CSV table of C-alpha atoms in Angstrom, one decimal:
chain,number,residue,atom,x,y,z
A,37,UNK,CA,-165.0,-92.4,-80.5
A,38,UNK,CA,-166.6,-93.0,-83.9
A,39,UNK,CA,-166.3,-96.8,-84.2
A,40,UNK,CA,-167.5,-97.5,-80.6
A,41,UNK,CA,-170.5,-95.3,-81.2
A,42,UNK,CA,-171.3,-97.0,-84.5
A,43,UNK,CA,-171.0,-100.5,-82.9
A,44,UNK,CA,-173.2,-99.4,-79.9
A,45,UNK,CA,-175.8,-98.0,-82.2
A,46,UNK,CA,-175.8,-101.0,-84.4
A,47,UNK,CA,-176.2,-103.4,-81.5
A,48,UNK,CA,-179.0,-101.2,-80.1
A,49,UNK,CA,-180.7,-101.1,-83.5
A,50,UNK,CA,-180.6,-105.0,-83.8
A,51,UNK,CA,-182.0,-105.3,-80.3
A,52,UNK,CA,-184.9,-103.0,-81.1
A,53,UNK,CA,-185.6,-104.8,-84.4
A,54,UNK,CA,-185.7,-108.2,-82.6
A,55,UNK,CA,-187.8,-106.7,-79.7
A,56,UNK,CA,-190.5,-105.3,-81.9
A,57,UNK,CA,-190.5,-108.2,-84.3
A,58,UNK,CA,-191.3,-110.4,-81.3
A,59,UNK,CA,-193.8,-108.1,-79.6
A,60,UNK,CA,-195.8,-106.6,-82.5
A,61,UNK,CA,-198.8,-108.5,-83.7
A,62,UNK,CA,-198.5,-110.8,-86.8
A,63,UNK,CA,-201.3,-112.5,-88.7
A,64,UNK,CA,-201.4,-115.9,-90.3
A,65,UNK,CA,-204.1,-117.3,-92.6
A,66,UNK,CA,-204.5,-120.9,-91.6
A,67,UNK,CA,-206.9,-123.8,-91.1
A,68,UNK,CA,-207.1,-125.0,-87.5
A,69,UNK,CA,-206.5,-128.8,-87.4
A,70,UNK,CA,-206.8,-129.4,-83.6
A,71,UNK,CA,-206.1,-128.3,-80.1
A,72,UNK,CA,-204.4,-129.8,-77.1
A,73,UNK,CA,-203.4,-129.2,-73.5
A,74,UNK,CA,-199.9,-130.3,-72.4
A,75,UNK,CA,-198.0,-130.1,-69.1
A,76,UNK,CA,-195.0,-127.9,-69.7
A,77,UNK,CA,-191.8,-127.4,-67.6
A,78,UNK,CA,-190.1,-124.1,-67.9
A,79,UNK,CA,-186.3,-123.6,-67.8
A,80,UNK,CA,-184.3,-120.5,-67.3
A,81,UNK,CA,-183.7,-120.4,-71.0
A,82,UNK,CA,-187.2,-120.5,-72.3
A,83,UNK,CA,-189.1,-118.9,-69.4
A,84,UNK,CA,-188.7,-115.5,-71.1
A,85,UNK,CA,-190.8,-116.7,-74.1
A,86,UNK,CA,-193.9,-117.6,-72.1
A,87,UNK,CA,-196.5,-115.4,-70.6
A,88,UNK,CA,-197.7,-115.6,-67.0
A,89,UNK,CA,-200.2,-118.2,-65.8
A,90,UNK,CA,-203.9,-117.7,-66.6
A,91,UNK,CA,-205.6,-114.9,-64.6
A,92,UNK,CA,-206.6,-116.1,-61.2
A,93,UNK,CA,-204.0,-118.9,-61.0
A,94,UNK,CA,-200.6,-119.2,-59.3
A,95,UNK,CA,-197.5,-119.0,-61.4
A,96,UNK,CA,-195.1,-121.9,-61.1
A,97,UNK,CA,-192.2,-123.8,-62.7
A,98,UNK,CA,-194.6,-125.9,-64.7
A,99,UNK,CA,-198.3,-125.7,-65.7
A,100,UNK,CA,-200.8,-126.8,-68.3
A,101,UNK,CA,-200.2,-125.1,-71.6
A,102,UNK,CA,-203.0,-124.8,-74.2
A,103,UNK,CA,-201.9,-125.4,-77.8
A,104,UNK,CA,-203.6,-124.7,-81.1
A,105,UNK,CA,-202.5,-126.6,-84.2
A,106,UNK,CA,-202.9,-125.1,-87.7
A,107,UNK,CA,-201.9,-125.5,-91.3
A,108,UNK,CA,-201.3,-122.9,-94.0
A,109,UNK,CA,-202.4,-123.0,-97.6
A,110,UNK,CA,-198.9,-124.3,-98.6
A,111,UNK,CA,-199.2,-127.2,-96.1
A,112,UNK,CA,-196.9,-125.7,-93.5
A,113,UNK,CA,-197.7,-126.8,-90.0
A,114,UNK,CA,-197.9,-124.2,-87.2
A,115,UNK,CA,-198.2,-124.6,-83.4
A,116,UNK,CA,-199.5,-121.8,-81.3
A,117,UNK,CA,-199.6,-121.5,-77.6
A,118,UNK,CA,-202.7,-119.9,-76.0
A,119,UNK,CA,-201.8,-118.0,-72.8
A,120,UNK,CA,-203.2,-115.0,-71.0
A,121,UNK,CA,-201.0,-112.0,-71.1
A,122,UNK,CA,-203.0,-110.3,-68.3
A,123,UNK,CA,-201.9,-106.7,-67.6
A,124,UNK,CA,-198.2,-107.4,-68.2
A,125,UNK,CA,-195.9,-107.2,-71.2
A,126,UNK,CA,-196.7,-107.3,-74.1
A,127,UNK,CA,-199.8,-105.2,-73.5
A,128,UNK,CA,-202.4,-107.3,-75.3
A,129,UNK,CA,-204.5,-107.5,-72.1
A,130,UNK,CA,-205.6,-111.0,-73.0
A,131,UNK,CA,-207.7,-112.7,-70.3
A,132,UNK,CA,-209.7,-115.1,-72.4
A,133,UNK,CA,-207.4,-118.0,-73.3
A,134,UNK,CA,-210.0,-120.6,-72.3
A,135,UNK,CA,-212.7,-118.9,-74.5
A,136,UNK,CA,-210.1,-118.7,-77.4
A,137,UNK,CA,-209.4,-122.4,-76.9
A,138,UNK,CA,-213.0,-123.3,-77.2
A,139,UNK,CA,-213.3,-121.1,-80.3
A,140,UNK,CA,-210.3,-122.8,-81.9
A,141,UNK,CA,-211.8,-126.2,-81.1
A,142,UNK,CA,-215.1,-125.3,-82.8
A,143,UNK,CA,-213.3,-124.0,-85.9
A,144,UNK,CA,-211.1,-127.1,-86.2
A,145,UNK,CA,-211.3,-129.2,-89.3
A,146,UNK,CA,-212.0,-132.2,-87.2
A,147,UNK,CA,-215.7,-131.8,-87.9
A,148,UNK,CA,-215.2,-131.9,-91.6
A,149,UNK,CA,-215.5,-128.2,-92.4
A,150,UNK,CA,-212.9,-126.4,-94.4
A,151,UNK,CA,-212.8,-123.1,-92.5
A,152,UNK,CA,-210.1,-120.5,-93.0
A,153,UNK,CA,-209.2,-118.2,-90.1
A,154,UNK,CA,-206.8,-115.4,-89.4
A,155,UNK,CA,-204.8,-116.0,-86.3
A,156,UNK,CA,-203.3,-112.9,-84.7
A,157,UNK,CA,-200.3,-113.7,-82.6
A,158,UNK,CA,-197.0,-112.5,-81.3
A,159,UNK,CA,-193.7,-114.2,-80.6
A,160,UNK,CA,-191.4,-116.7,-82.2
A,161,UNK,CA,-191.3,-120.4,-82.9
A,162,UNK,CA,-188.1,-122.0,-81.7
A,163,UNK,CA,-187.6,-125.7,-81.6
A,164,UNK,CA,-184.4,-125.3,-79.7
A,165,UNK,CA,-186.0,-123.3,-76.9
A,166,UNK,CA,-189.4,-125.0,-77.2
A,167,UNK,CA,-191.0,-121.7,-77.7
A,168,UNK,CA,-194.3,-121.0,-79.6
A,169,UNK,CA,-196.0,-117.8,-80.8
A,170,UNK,CA,-198.9,-116.8,-78.6
A,171,UNK,CA,-202.3,-116.7,-80.3
A,172,UNK,CA,-204.2,-113.5,-79.3
A,173,UNK,CA,-207.3,-113.6,-81.6
A,174,UNK,CA,-208.9,-115.9,-84.1
A,175,UNK,CA,-211.1,-114.5,-86.9
A,176,UNK,CA,-213.0,-116.7,-89.4
A,177,UNK,CA,-212.8,-115.6,-93.0
A,178,UNK,CA,-214.5,-117.0,-96.2
A,179,UNK,CA,-211.5,-116.7,-98.5
A,180,UNK,CA,-207.8,-116.8,-97.6
A,181,UNK,CA,-207.3,-113.9,-100.0
A,182,UNK,CA,-209.6,-111.7,-98.0
A,183,UNK,CA,-206.7,-110.7,-95.6
A,184,UNK,CA,-205.4,-107.2,-96.0
A,185,UNK,CA,-201.6,-107.8,-96.3
A,186,UNK,CA,-200.7,-104.3,-95.0
A,187,UNK,CA,-200.1,-104.3,-91.3
A,188,UNK,CA,-201.5,-100.8,-90.6
A,189,UNK,CA,-201.3,-101.1,-86.8
A,190,UNK,CA,-197.6,-102.1,-86.9
A,191,UNK,CA,-196.9,-99.2,-89.3
A,192,UNK,CA,-198.6,-96.7,-87.0
A,193,UNK,CA,-196.7,-98.0,-83.9
A,194,UNK,CA,-193.3,-98.0,-85.7
A,195,UNK,CA,-194.0,-94.5,-87.2
A,196,UNK,CA,-194.8,-93.1,-83.7
A,197,UNK,CA,-191.7,-94.8,-82.3
A,198,UNK,CA,-189.5,-93.3,-85.1
A,199,UNK,CA,-191.0,-89.9,-84.4
A,200,UNK,CA,-190.3,-90.2,-80.7
A,201,UNK,CA,-186.7,-91.4,-81.4
A,202,UNK,CA,-186.2,-88.4,-83.8
A,203,UNK,CA,-187.2,-85.9,-81.1
A,204,UNK,CA,-185.0,-87.7,-78.5
A,205,UNK,CA,-182.1,-87.6,-80.9
A,206,UNK,CA,-182.6,-83.9,-81.6
A,207,UNK,CA,-182.7,-83.1,-77.9
A,208,UNK,CA,-179.5,-85.1,-77.4
A,209,UNK,CA,-177.7,-83.2,-80.2
A,210,UNK,CA,-178.7,-79.9,-78.6
A,211,UNK,CA,-177.6,-81.1,-75.2
A,212,UNK,CA,-174.3,-82.2,-76.6
A,213,UNK,CA,-173.7,-78.9,-78.4
A,214,UNK,CA,-174.7,-76.8,-75.4
A,215,UNK,CA,-173.3,-78.8,-72.5
A,216,UNK,CA,-171.0,-81.7,-73.4
A,217,UNK,CA,-168.9,-80.1,-76.1
A,218,UNK,CA,-168.1,-76.9,-74.1
A,219,UNK,CA,-167.3,-79.0,-71.1
A,220,UNK,CA,-164.9,-81.2,-73.1
A,221,UNK,CA,-163.3,-78.0,-74.6
A,222,UNK,CA,-162.8,-76.6,-71.1
A,223,UNK,CA,-161.2,-79.8,-69.9
A,224,UNK,CA,-159.0,-79.9,-72.9
A,225,UNK,CA,-157.8,-76.4,-72.4
A,226,UNK,CA,-157.1,-77.0,-68.7
A,227,UNK,CA,-155.2,-80.2,-69.5
A,228,UNK,CA,-153.1,-78.3,-72.1
A,229,UNK,CA,-152.3,-75.6,-69.5
A,230,UNK,CA,-151.4,-78.2,-66.9
A,231,UNK,CA,-149.1,-80.0,-69.3
A,232,UNK,CA,-147.4,-76.6,-70.2
A,233,UNK,CA,-147.0,-75.8,-66.5
A,234,UNK,CA,-145.5,-79.2,-65.8
A,235,UNK,CA,-143.1,-78.8,-68.7
A,236,UNK,CA,-142.0,-75.4,-67.3
A,237,UNK,CA,-143.5,-73.3,-70.1
A,238,UNK,CA,-145.3,-70.8,-67.9
């Protein structure tokens, strides 16, 4: 029973790490280099990595997808998608993708300015699945070093989650001690008596 439990808990832990790494907000310090709108077809493989259609529109197998292009201080190119999350998951309640696209266009370096911004986003970039992180907020900053590197919101969320998991684990241990273990012991005793009876050792 020990190894199956360890394997199950390890798989569950990896799933939770991947889930929260995808869902929790991340921040990049970049310069916006441009914006675009492309027609995107969704497959059964990458549909999971896209949000719903913009609020007030009908969801379909393909639709226009807003994109924001950016570059980091070390010349790494990043492509963000810009979609409403609505009232679904993840719960960012983003309804202003059109306004965010306009803001990104205004902050683009195309007009000759050298503006640094903080892009708050969630999600992963996968070239294989054609998936992009979803930009949630764009905040102009004067200096790329102004960003606080400590993700306090993520720390608070994960701390609350760890606390909840600890209480659930304690409740399960008590339930196991009070209910499951005595039931297993009773079954073991009855099984031993039945074997003795079948062997003629009454």
